Coordinates of C-alpha atoms and ligand atoms in Angstrom, one line a residue:
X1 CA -93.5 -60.0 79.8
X2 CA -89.9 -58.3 80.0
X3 CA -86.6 -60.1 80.2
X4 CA -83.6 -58.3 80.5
X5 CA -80.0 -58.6 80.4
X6 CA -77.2 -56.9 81.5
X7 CA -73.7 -56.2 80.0
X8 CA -71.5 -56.0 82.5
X9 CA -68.6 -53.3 81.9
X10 CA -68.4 -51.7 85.0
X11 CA -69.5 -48.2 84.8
X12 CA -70.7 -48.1 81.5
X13 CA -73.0 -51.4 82.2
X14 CA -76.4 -51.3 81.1
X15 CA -79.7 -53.2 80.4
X16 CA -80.9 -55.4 77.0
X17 CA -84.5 -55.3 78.0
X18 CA -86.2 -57.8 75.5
X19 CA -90.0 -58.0 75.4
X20 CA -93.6 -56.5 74.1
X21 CA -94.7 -52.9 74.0
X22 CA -91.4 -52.0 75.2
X23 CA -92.0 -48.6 72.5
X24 CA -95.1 -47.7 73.8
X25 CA -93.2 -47.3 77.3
X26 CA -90.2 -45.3 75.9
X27 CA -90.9 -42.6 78.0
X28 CA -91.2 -45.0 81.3
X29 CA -87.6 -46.4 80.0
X30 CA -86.1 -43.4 79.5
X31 CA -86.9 -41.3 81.9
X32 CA -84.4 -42.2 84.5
X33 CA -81.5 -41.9 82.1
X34 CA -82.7 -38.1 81.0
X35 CA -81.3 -34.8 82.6
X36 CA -83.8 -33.1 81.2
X37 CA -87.0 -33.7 79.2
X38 CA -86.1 -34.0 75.7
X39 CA -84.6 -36.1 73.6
X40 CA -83.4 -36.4 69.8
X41 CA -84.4 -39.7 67.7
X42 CA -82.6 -40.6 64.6
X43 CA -84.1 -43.0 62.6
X44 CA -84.4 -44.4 59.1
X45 CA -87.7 -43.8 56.3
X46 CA -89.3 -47.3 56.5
X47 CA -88.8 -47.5 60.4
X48 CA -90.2 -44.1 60.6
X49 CA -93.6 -44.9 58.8
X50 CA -93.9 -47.9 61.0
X51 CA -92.9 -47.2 63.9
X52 CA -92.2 -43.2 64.9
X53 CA -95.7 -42.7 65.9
X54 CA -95.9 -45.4 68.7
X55 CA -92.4 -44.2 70.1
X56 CA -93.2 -40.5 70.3
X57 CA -96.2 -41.3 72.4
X58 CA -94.3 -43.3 74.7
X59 CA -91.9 -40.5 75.0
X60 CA -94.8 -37.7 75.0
X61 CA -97.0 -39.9 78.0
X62 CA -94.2 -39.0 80.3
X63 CA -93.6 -35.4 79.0
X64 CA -90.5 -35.8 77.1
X65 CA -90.2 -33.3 74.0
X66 CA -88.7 -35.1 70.9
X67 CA -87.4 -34.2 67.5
X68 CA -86.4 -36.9 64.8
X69 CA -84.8 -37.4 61.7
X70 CA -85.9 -40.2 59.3
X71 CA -82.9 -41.0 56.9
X72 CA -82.7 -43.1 54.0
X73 CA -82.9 -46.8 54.4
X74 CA -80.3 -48.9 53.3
X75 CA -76.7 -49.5 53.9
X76 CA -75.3 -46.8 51.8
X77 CA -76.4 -44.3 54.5
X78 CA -73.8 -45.6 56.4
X79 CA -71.2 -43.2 55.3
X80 CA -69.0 -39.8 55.6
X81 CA -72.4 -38.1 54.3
X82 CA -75.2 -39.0 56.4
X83 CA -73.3 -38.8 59.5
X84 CA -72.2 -35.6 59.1
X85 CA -75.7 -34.7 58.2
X86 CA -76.8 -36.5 61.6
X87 CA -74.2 -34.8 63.5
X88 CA -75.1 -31.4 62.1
X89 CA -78.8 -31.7 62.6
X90 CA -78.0 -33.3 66.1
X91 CA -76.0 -29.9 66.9
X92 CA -79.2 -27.9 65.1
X93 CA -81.2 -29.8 68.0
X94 CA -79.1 -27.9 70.5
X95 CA -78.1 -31.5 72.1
X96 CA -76.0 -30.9 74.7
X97 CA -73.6 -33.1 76.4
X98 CA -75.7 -34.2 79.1
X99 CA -78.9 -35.3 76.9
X100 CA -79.9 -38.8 75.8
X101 CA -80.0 -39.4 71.8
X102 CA -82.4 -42.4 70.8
X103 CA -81.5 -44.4 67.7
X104 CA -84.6 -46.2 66.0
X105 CA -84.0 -48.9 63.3
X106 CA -81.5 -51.7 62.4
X107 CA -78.3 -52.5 62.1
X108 CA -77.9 -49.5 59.8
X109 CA -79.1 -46.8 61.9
X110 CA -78.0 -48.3 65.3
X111 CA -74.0 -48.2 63.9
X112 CA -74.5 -44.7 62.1
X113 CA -76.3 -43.2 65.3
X114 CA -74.3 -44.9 67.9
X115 CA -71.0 -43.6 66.3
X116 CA -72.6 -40.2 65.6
X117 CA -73.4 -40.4 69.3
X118 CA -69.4 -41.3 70.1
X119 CA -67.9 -37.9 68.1
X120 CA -70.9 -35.3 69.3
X121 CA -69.4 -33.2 72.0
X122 CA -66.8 -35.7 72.4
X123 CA -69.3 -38.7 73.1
X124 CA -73.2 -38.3 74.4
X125 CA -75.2 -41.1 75.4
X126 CA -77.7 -43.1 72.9
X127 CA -80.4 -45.5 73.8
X128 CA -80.5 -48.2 70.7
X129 CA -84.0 -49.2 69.7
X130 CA -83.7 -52.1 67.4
X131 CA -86.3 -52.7 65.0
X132 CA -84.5 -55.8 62.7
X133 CA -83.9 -58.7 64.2
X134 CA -80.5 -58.5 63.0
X135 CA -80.1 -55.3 65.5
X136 CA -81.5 -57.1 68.6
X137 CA -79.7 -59.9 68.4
X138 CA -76.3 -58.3 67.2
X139 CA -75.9 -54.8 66.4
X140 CA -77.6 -52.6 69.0
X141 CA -75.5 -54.0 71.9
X142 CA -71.8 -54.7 72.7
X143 CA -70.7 -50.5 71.3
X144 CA -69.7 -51.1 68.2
X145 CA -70.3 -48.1 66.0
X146 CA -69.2 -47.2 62.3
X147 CA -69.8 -46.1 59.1
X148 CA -68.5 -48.3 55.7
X149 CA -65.2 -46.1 53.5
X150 CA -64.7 -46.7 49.9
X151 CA -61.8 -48.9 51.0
X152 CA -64.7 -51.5 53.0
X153 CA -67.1 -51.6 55.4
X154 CA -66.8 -50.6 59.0
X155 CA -63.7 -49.6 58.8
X156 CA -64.6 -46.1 60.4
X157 CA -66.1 -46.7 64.0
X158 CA -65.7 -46.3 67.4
X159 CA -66.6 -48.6 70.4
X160 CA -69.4 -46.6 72.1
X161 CA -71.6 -48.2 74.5
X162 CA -75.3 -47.4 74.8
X163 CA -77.0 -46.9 78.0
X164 CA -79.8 -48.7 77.5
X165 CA -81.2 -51.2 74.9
X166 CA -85.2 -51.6 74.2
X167 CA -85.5 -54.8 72.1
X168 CA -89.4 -54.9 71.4
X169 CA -90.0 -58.0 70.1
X170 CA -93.9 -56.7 68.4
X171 CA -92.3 -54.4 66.1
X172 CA -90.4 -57.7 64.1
X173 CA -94.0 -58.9 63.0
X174 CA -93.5 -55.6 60.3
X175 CA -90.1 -57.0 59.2
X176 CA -90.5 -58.5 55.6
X177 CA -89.5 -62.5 55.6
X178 CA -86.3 -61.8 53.6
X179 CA -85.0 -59.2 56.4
X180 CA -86.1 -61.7 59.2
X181 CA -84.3 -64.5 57.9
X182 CA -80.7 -61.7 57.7
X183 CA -81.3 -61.7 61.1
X184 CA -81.3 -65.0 61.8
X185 CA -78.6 -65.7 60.2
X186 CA -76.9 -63.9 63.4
X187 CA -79.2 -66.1 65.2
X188 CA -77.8 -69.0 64.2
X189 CA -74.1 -67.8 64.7
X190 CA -74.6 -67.8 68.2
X191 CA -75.8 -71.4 68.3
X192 CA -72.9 -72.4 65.7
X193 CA -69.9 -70.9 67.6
X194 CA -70.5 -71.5 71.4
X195 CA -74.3 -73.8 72.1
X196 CA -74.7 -76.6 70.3
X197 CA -78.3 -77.1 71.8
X198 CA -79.1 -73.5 71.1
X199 CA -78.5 -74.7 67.4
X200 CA -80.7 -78.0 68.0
X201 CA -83.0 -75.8 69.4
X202 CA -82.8 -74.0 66.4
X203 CA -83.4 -76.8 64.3
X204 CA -86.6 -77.8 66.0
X205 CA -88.0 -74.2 66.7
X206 CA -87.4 -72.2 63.7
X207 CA -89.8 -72.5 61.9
X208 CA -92.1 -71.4 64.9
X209 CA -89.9 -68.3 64.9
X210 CA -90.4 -67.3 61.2
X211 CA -94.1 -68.4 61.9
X212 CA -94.4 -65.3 64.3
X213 CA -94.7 -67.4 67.6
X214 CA -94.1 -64.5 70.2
X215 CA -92.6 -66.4 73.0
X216 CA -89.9 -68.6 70.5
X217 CA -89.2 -64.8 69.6
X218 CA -88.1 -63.9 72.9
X219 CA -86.6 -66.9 73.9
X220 CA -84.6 -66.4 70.6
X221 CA -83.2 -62.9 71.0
X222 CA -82.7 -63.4 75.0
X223 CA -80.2 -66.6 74.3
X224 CA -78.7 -64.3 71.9
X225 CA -78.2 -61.4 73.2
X226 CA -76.9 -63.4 77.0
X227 CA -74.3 -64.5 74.6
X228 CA -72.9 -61.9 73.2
X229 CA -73.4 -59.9 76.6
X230 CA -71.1 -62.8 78.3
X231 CA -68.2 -62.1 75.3
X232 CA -68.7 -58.2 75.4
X233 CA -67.8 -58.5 78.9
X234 CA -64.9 -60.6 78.8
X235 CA -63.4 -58.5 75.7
X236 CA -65.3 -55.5 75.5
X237 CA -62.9 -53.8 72.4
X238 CA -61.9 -57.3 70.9
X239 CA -58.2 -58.7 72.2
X240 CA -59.1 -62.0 72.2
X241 CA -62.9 -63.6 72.7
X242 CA -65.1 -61.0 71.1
X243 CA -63.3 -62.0 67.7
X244 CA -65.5 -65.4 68.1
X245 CA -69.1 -63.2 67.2
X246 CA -67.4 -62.1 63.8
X247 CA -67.8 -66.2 62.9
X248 CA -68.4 -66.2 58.8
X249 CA -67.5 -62.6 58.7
X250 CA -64.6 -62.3 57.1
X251 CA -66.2 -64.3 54.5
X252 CA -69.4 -62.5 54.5
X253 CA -67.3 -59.0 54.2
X254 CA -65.5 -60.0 51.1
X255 CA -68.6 -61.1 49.5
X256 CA -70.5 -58.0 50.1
X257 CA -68.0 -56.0 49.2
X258 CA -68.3 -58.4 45.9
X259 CA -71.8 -57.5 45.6
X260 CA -71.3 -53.9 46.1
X261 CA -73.6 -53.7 49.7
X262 CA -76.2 -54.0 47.2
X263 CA -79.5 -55.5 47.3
X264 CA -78.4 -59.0 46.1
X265 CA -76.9 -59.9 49.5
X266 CA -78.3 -58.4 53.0
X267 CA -75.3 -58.9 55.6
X268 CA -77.0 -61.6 57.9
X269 CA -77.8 -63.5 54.3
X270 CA -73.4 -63.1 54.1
X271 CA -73.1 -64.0 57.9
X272 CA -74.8 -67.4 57.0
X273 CA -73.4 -68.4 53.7
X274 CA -70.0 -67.1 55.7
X275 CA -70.7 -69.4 58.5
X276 CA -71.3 -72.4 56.1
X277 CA -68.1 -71.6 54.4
X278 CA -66.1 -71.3 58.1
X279 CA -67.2 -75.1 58.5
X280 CA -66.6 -75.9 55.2
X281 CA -63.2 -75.0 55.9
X282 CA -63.0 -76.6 59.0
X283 CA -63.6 -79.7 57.9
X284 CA -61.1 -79.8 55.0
X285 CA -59.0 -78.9 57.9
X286 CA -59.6 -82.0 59.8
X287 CA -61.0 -80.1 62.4
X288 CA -64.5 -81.2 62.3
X289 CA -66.2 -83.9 60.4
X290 CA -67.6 -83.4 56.9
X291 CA -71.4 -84.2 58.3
X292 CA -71.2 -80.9 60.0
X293 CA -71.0 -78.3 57.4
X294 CA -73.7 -80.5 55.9
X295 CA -75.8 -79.8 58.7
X296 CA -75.2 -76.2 59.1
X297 CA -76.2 -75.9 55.1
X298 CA -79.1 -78.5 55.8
X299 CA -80.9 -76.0 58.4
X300 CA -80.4 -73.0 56.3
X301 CA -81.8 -74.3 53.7
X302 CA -84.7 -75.8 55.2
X303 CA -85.6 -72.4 56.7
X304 CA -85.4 -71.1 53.0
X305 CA -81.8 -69.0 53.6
X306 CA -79.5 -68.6 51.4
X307 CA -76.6 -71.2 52.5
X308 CA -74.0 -71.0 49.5
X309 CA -72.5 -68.6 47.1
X310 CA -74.1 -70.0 44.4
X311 CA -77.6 -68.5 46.0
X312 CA -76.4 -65.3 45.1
X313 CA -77.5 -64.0 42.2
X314 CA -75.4 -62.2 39.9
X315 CA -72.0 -62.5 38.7
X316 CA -69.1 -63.3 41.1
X317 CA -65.4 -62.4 41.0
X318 CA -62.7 -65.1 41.0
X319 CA -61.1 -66.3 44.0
X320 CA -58.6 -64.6 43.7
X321 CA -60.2 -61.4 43.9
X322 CA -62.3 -62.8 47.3
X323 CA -59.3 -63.8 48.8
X324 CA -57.9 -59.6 48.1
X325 CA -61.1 -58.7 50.0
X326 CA -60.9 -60.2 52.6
X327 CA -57.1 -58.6 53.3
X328 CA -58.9 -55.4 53.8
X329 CA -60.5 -57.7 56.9
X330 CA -59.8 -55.8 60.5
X331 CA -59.0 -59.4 61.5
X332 CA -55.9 -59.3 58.8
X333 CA -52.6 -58.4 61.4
X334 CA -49.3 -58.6 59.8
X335 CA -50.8 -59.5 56.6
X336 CA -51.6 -62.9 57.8
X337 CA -55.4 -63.7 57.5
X338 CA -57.2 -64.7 61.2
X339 CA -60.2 -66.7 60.7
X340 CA -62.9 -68.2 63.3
X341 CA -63.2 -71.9 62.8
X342 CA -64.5 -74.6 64.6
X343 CA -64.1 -77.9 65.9
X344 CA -67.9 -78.7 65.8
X345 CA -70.8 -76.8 66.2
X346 CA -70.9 -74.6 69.2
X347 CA -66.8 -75.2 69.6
X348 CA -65.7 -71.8 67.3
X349 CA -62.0 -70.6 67.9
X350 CA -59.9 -67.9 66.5
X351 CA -57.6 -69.6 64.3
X352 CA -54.4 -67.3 63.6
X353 CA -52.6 -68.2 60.7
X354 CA -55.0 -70.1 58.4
X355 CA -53.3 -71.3 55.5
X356 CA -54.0 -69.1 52.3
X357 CA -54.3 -71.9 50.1
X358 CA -56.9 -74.0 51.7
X359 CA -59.1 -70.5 51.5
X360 CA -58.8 -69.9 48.0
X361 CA -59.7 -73.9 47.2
X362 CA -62.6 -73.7 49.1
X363 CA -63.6 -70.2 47.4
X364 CA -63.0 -71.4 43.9
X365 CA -64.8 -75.0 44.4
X366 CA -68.1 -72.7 45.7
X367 CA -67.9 -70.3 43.1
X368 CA -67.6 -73.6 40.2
X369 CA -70.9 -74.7 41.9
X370 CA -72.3 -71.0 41.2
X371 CA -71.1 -71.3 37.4
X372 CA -72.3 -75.0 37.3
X373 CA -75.6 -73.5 38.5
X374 CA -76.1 -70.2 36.1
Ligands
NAD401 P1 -80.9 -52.2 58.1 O1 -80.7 -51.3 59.2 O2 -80.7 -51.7 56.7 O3 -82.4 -52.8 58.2 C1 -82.8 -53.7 57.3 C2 -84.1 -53.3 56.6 O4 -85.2 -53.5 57.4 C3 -84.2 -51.8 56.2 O5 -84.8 -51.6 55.0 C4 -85.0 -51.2 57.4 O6 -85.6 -50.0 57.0 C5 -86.0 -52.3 57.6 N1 -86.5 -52.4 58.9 C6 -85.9 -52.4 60.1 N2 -86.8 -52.6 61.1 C7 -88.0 -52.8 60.5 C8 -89.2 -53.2 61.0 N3 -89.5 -53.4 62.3 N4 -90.3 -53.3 60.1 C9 -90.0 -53.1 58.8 N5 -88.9 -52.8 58.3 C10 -87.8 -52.7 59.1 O7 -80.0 -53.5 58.2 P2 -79.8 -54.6 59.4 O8 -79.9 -55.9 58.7 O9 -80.7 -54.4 60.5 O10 -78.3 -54.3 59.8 C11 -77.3 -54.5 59.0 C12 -76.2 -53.6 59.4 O11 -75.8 -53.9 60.8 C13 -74.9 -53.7 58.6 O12 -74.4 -52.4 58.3 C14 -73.9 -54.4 59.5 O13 -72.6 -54.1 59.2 C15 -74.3 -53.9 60.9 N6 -74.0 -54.8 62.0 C16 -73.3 -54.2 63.0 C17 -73.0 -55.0 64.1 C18 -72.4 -54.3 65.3 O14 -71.9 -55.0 66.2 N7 -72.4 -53.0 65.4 C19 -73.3 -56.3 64.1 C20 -73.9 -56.9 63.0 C21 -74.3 -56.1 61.9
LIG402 N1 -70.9 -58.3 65.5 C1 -69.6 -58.6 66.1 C2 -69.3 -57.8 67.3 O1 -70.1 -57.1 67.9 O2 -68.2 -58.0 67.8

């Protein structure tokens, strides 16, 4: 079973199809998009042991030629270096303007590719393959491409839309728990900033979802990515909607930029803890009652998630050194921090001018619970 959805942006609109043995029908996929019968796959080492093979023969069953390069996994590949060593070996491939690159792997690969994709020629087309659940639900659609800079992350991109996005559901039963749970962190965004009974349904269904249960899987992703879709479509380069998906962001940027983008905090682990912290905040605001945050930290915790800073491990800086973080944010205009709040759960807005303050008190009362902790 296939579902699909469609971002709507005109001329560059294209299909999320979301289902089972979508790689083994690559070729089938592709072939209408393709000028000619080749194709160039970047991908990362881990997604390459797993899953390369079972692509290659979708793409070979229809007679499309393929090359690939596997990079290395993890978010420092994500910089100046690997793309220019994708867009080099890209032009080595003889890619031309006209041809179809395919990017295989999460979040990682699907920004790097997609924004080495944008600057090739002047912009060729990519097909995004997500293989974390993080990228199916997040990454690989809506265009937003990037590498990190020394001065924080994503803060070299470009908005460059894909022309098609296979989200095959089968490869996430190779996804190790912890990278699962990332994802689902973006999962649970969606719920938190615009369905309350996507979140309920959250609540009662996720465990069936870390359990492996095929059709929660799908039903999952599909509510997911519909929502984003709708919000690309509005705000396709972020004006004014689109600023609603980056809930717990600008908390979960600062705190990975804390941690170095190392191993002690994947990003969908910072969107969650983030998210927790954006009702938090909220609620000292008066904006929603206290019970919510609770319940936002209640259902990460029950699906074993990180939920608070003081589930990271490691030392922390202060505060104040967060709160100089997160003014490296792409949200910061004028100086003045814009953060998403909300008035319950599945009522997110973009609050403009969030006093500093209130921030910093509810950084410095989670980091005292991470000392109180240690
Ligand atoms: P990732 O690409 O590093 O993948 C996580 C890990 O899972 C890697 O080790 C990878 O090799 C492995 N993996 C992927 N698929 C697998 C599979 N099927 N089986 C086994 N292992 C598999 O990270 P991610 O969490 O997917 O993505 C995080 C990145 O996405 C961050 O850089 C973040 O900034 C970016 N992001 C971008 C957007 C956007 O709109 N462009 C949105 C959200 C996040
Ligand atoms: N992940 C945030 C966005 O795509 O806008």
């Amino acid at each position: 079973m296939t579902s699909s959805v469609r971002v709507e942006l005109g001329s560059r609109s294209y299909d999320v199809r979301i289902g089972i043995g979508l790689i083994e029908r690559a070729g089938q996929e592709l072939a209408p998009l393709l000028r000619r019968s080749r194709t160039a796959v970047l991908t990362d080492e881990t997604v390459a042991a797993l899953h390369l093979e079972s692509l290659k023969e979708g793409l070979d069953a229809e007679n499309i030629a393929s090359s690939h390069l596997a990079l290395p996994t993890g978010e420092k590949t994500k910089s100046w270096r690997w793309l220019a060593d994708s867009v080099d070996w890209l032009l080595d491939q003889r890619v031309e303007r006209g041809d179809v690159v395919i990017v295989l792997g999460g979040g990682v690969i699907g920004d790097l590719g997609g924004f080495a994709a944008s600057v090739l020629r002047r912009g060729v087309r990519f097909v995004q393959v997500p293989t974390s659940l993080l990228a199916q639900v997040d990454s690989s659609v809506g265009g937003k491409t990037g590498i990190n800079s020394s001065h924080g992350k994503n803060l070299v991109g470009a908005f460059h839309q894909p022309s098609l996005v296979l989200a095959d559901i089968g490869v996430l039963d190779t996804l190790p728990r912890r990278e699962f749970l990332s994802g689902y962190g973006e999962v649970v965004k969606y719920g938190l900033l615009g369905d309350r009974d996507f979140f309920e349904w959250l609540e009662a269904n996720g465990q069936r979802l870390i359990g492996g249960d095929a059709e929660s899987r799908i039903k999952a992703v599909c509510r997911s990515v519909q929502m984003k879709a709708d919000i690309v479509a509005r705000d396709e380069t972020e004006q004014g909607d689109r600023a609603l998906l980056n809930l717990g962001h600008t908390f979960c940027h600062a705190l990975e930029a804390a941690t170095g983008y190392s191993d002690r905090l994947r990003h969908g682990e910072g969107v969650a803890i983030g998210c927790a912290l954006a009702f938090e905040t909220s609620a000292r605001m008066g904006l929603c009652s206290q019970e919510e945050p609770v319940r936002v930290r209640a259902h990460l915790k029950s699906m074993g998630m990180k939920a608070e800073i003081a589930d990271i491990p490691g030392e922390l800086p202060d505060a104040e050194a967060l709160m100089a973080l997160m003014a490296q944010d792409k949200k910061v205009i004028d100086g003045r921090l814009r953060f998403i709040l909300a008035r319950g759960i599945g009522k997110a807005f973009v609050a403009e001018d969030v006093d500093s303050e209130l921030v910093r008190s509810v950084l410095a009362d989670a980091l005292r619970e991470e000392r109180f902790r240690s």
